[in-house]
Coordinates of C-alpha atoms in Angstrom, one line a residue:
M1 CA -10.3 87.8 123.1
T2 CA -10.8 90.8 120.6
S3 CA -9.8 89.7 117.0
L4 CA -7.0 91.9 115.6
L5 CA -8.3 91.6 111.7
N6 CA -11.7 92.6 110.8
D7 CA -14.2 90.5 108.9
D8 CA -13.1 92.2 105.5
I9 CA -9.2 91.9 106.0
K10 CA -10.1 88.1 106.9
T11 CA -11.8 87.6 103.8
Q12 CA -9.3 89.2 101.6
V13 CA -6.5 87.3 103.3
R14 CA -8.3 83.9 102.8
E15 CA -8.7 84.7 98.8
F16 CA -5.0 85.6 98.8
F17 CA -4.1 82.3 100.5
T18 CA -6.0 80.2 97.8
D19 CA -2.5 80.2 96.2
L20 CA -0.6 78.6 99.0
D21 CA 1.1 75.3 97.9
H22 CA 3.3 73.7 100.7
P23 CA 2.8 74.0 104.5
V24 CA 4.3 77.1 106.1
K25 CA 5.1 77.0 110.0
I26 CA 5.8 80.0 111.7
L27 CA 8.3 80.1 114.7
F28 CA 7.6 82.9 117.1
F29 CA 10.0 83.9 119.6
G30 CA 8.6 86.1 122.7
S31 CA 9.9 87.3 126.0
Q32 CA 8.0 87.6 129.4
D33 CA 10.8 90.4 130.1
G34 CA 9.3 93.8 129.1
C35 CA 8.2 92.9 125.8
E36 CA 5.7 95.3 125.0
Y37 CA 4.5 94.0 121.5
C38 CA 4.7 90.2 122.2
Q39 CA 1.4 89.5 123.1
D40 CA 0.1 91.4 120.1
T41 CA 2.3 89.9 117.8
R42 CA 1.7 86.6 119.1
E43 CA -2.1 86.9 118.5
L44 CA -1.7 88.4 115.1
L45 CA 0.2 85.4 113.8
E46 CA -2.3 83.1 115.3
E47 CA -5.2 84.9 113.6
V48 CA -3.3 84.8 110.3
A49 CA -2.8 81.1 110.7
S50 CA -6.3 80.4 111.5
L51 CA -7.3 81.4 108.1
N52 CA -5.7 78.5 106.0
D53 CA -5.0 75.0 107.4
K54 CA -1.7 75.0 105.7
I55 CA -0.3 77.8 108.5
S56 CA 0.8 76.9 111.7
V57 CA 2.5 78.9 114.8
Q58 CA 4.9 77.4 117.2
V59 CA 5.5 79.5 120.3
Y60 CA 8.7 79.8 122.0
D61 CA 10.4 81.9 125.0
L62 CA 13.4 83.7 123.5
D63 CA 15.1 83.2 126.8
E64 CA 14.0 79.7 127.9
N65 CA 14.7 78.2 124.3
K66 CA 18.2 79.5 123.7
D67 CA 19.1 76.5 121.5
G68 CA 16.3 77.2 119.2
A69 CA 17.0 81.0 119.1
D70 CA 20.4 80.5 118.2
R71 CA 19.8 77.8 115.7
Y72 CA 17.9 80.4 113.6
G73 CA 19.8 83.5 114.7
M74 CA 16.8 85.0 116.9
D75 CA 17.8 87.6 119.3
K76 CA 15.0 89.9 119.3
A77 CA 11.5 89.7 121.1
P78 CA 9.2 89.6 119.3
G79 CA 10.5 87.8 116.4
F80 CA 9.6 85.2 114.0
T81 CA 10.6 83.3 111.0
L82 CA 8.9 81.3 108.2
L83 CA 9.7 77.6 107.5
S84 CA 8.1 75.5 104.5
S85 CA 7.8 72.0 104.1
A86 CA 8.1 69.6 101.3
D87 CA 8.1 65.9 101.6
G88 CA 8.1 66.3 105.2
E89 CA 11.3 68.2 105.5
W90 CA 11.2 71.8 106.7
T91 CA 13.3 74.4 105.0
D92 CA 14.4 77.7 106.4
Y93 CA 14.7 80.5 103.7
G94 CA 16.5 83.1 106.1
V95 CA 13.0 85.1 106.2
R96 CA 13.2 87.1 109.6
Y97 CA 11.0 89.4 111.3
A98 CA 11.8 91.7 114.5
G99 CA 8.9 93.5 115.7
I100 CA 5.2 93.5 115.0
P101 CA 4.4 93.6 111.3
A102 CA 1.5 96.1 111.6
G103 CA 0.1 98.8 109.3
H104 CA 1.7 98.2 105.8
E105 CA 4.0 95.6 107.1
F106 CA 1.1 93.3 107.3
T107 CA 1.3 93.0 103.5
S108 CA 4.9 92.0 103.8
L109 CA 3.9 89.2 106.2
I110 CA 1.0 88.0 103.9
N111 CA 3.4 88.0 100.8
D112 CA 5.9 86.5 102.3
I113 CA 3.6 83.5 103.6
V114 CA 2.7 83.0 100.1
L115 CA 6.3 83.0 98.7
V116 CA 7.5 80.8 101.3
S117 CA 4.5 78.3 100.8
K118 CA 5.3 78.3 96.8
R119 CA 9.1 77.8 97.8
D120 CA 10.0 80.3 94.8
S121 CA 11.5 83.8 95.2
G122 CA 9.9 85.0 92.0
L123 CA 12.9 87.0 91.2
A124 CA 14.5 87.4 87.8
Q125 CA 16.7 84.5 86.4
E126 CA 19.7 86.5 86.3
T127 CA 19.3 87.8 89.8
R128 CA 18.9 84.2 91.0
E129 CA 22.1 82.9 89.5
A130 CA 23.9 86.0 90.6
L131 CA 22.8 85.3 94.3
G132 CA 23.1 81.7 94.2
K133 CA 27.2 82.0 93.4
I134 CA 27.3 84.0 96.6
N135 CA 29.6 82.2 99.0
S136 CA 29.9 84.4 101.9
P137 CA 27.6 85.3 104.6
V138 CA 25.1 88.2 103.7
R139 CA 22.7 89.7 106.5
M140 CA 20.1 92.4 105.8
Q141 CA 18.2 94.4 108.2
V142 CA 15.5 96.3 106.7
F143 CA 14.2 98.9 109.4
V144 CA 10.7 99.9 108.8
T145 CA 7.8 101.8 110.3
P146 CA 4.0 100.7 110.1
T147 CA 2.9 103.8 108.4
C148 CA 5.5 103.7 105.8
P149 CA 4.1 102.7 102.2
Y150 CA 7.2 101.8 100.6
C151 CA 8.7 99.6 103.0
P152 CA 7.0 96.5 102.2
R153 CA 8.6 96.5 98.8
A154 CA 12.2 96.6 100.4
V155 CA 11.2 93.9 102.9
V156 CA 9.9 91.4 100.7
L157 CA 12.8 91.9 98.1
A158 CA 15.3 91.3 100.9
H159 CA 13.4 88.3 101.8
Q160 CA 13.1 87.2 98.4
M161 CA 16.7 87.3 98.1
A162 CA 17.2 85.4 101.2
M163 CA 15.3 82.4 99.4
E164 CA 17.9 81.9 97.0
N165 CA 20.8 81.3 99.1
P166 CA 21.3 79.6 102.5
L167 CA 24.1 82.1 103.2
I168 CA 21.7 85.1 103.1
Q169 CA 19.3 86.1 105.9
A170 CA 17.1 89.2 105.7
E171 CA 15.4 90.6 108.6
M172 CA 12.5 93.2 108.9
I173 CA 13.2 95.4 112.0
E174 CA 10.3 97.8 113.3
A175 CA 12.5 100.7 113.6
M176 CA 10.6 102.3 116.6
E177 CA 10.4 98.9 118.9
F178 CA 14.3 98.8 118.5
N179 CA 15.1 102.3 118.8
E180 CA 18.6 101.5 120.1
L181 CA 19.5 99.5 117.2
S182 CA 17.9 102.1 114.7
N183 CA 19.9 104.9 116.2
H184 CA 23.2 102.5 116.0
Y185 CA 23.0 102.8 112.3
G186 CA 21.9 106.2 111.9
V187 CA 18.5 105.3 110.3
S188 CA 16.5 108.6 110.2
G189 CA 14.4 107.4 107.4
V190 CA 12.7 104.2 106.2
P191 CA 12.9 101.9 104.5
H192 CA 16.8 101.8 105.4
T193 CA 18.6 98.5 104.6
V194 CA 21.7 97.8 106.4
I195 CA 24.1 95.0 105.0
N196 CA 26.5 93.1 106.8
E197 CA 26.3 95.1 110.1
G198 CA 26.8 98.6 108.4
K199 CA 29.3 97.7 105.6
G200 CA 26.7 99.0 103.2
E201 CA 23.2 100.5 103.4
V202 CA 20.5 101.3 100.8
I203 CA 18.2 103.9 101.5
G204 CA 14.6 103.7 100.2
A205 CA 12.7 100.9 97.9
V206 CA 14.9 99.9 95.1
P207 CA 14.8 97.6 92.3
E208 CA 16.2 94.1 92.6
G209 CA 19.1 95.0 90.3
H210 CA 20.2 97.9 92.7
L211 CA 20.2 95.9 95.8
L212 CA 21.8 92.9 94.3
Q213 CA 24.8 95.5 93.2
K214 CA 25.1 96.6 96.7
I215 CA 25.3 93.2 98.0
E216 CA 28.2 92.5 95.6
E217 CA 29.9 95.7 96.5
V218 CA 30.0 94.9 100.2
L219 CA 31.4 91.5 99.6
S220 CA 34.0 92.7 97.0
L221 CA 35.1 95.4 99.6
T222 CA 35.2 92.8 102.5
K223 CA 37.5 90.4 100.6
T224 CA 39.6 93.0 99.4
S225 CA 40.0 94.2 103.1
E226 CA 40.6 90.9 104.1
V227 CA 43.5 90.1 101.4
N228 CA 45.0 93.7 102.5

């Protein structure tokens, strides 16, 4: 099998992974039904996992493992999530990917593995405290393309926020692979972050305070509409 990563990249990733603390398990969900990038995505994840013995990959079929897919909210193929283990207990941090993390998004994957392994989002303390107070579900879908140099900042920030509260889930979505969904939300440029199925959106890569403010606005408007 031809390697998807050249030797230089493998060396760089191995060095980056010297900072790993806790084991990371990648749950990959593929499909045999017309999934163009499933095989490449699986092979990429397995190559990354082979670079450090703290990383493992478990492979599932999206259709044949419906219970597992439902448990993690996985509804797209290829898709995967990252779990971290401490004292034998695996934690789901709400980090999701839909589509192959190719091009610049490979950076997002590597950074996320380190963050999940450290079990620490790295966000500012005031941001952590504000996210910890959220008591309603938040779902962020960050639309990206492999050629977008600014997209990894938006993806990793959304994933960092998901790590701070089990009610928050953040999903990278490769916009061209999931073109119908991109069209549904009017994605014409990336990164484009959709919050709670279109109740709010953020265009571009923004500071953590800006994204937090937008999330709080969406939740506030939702509560107001429920009262009325």
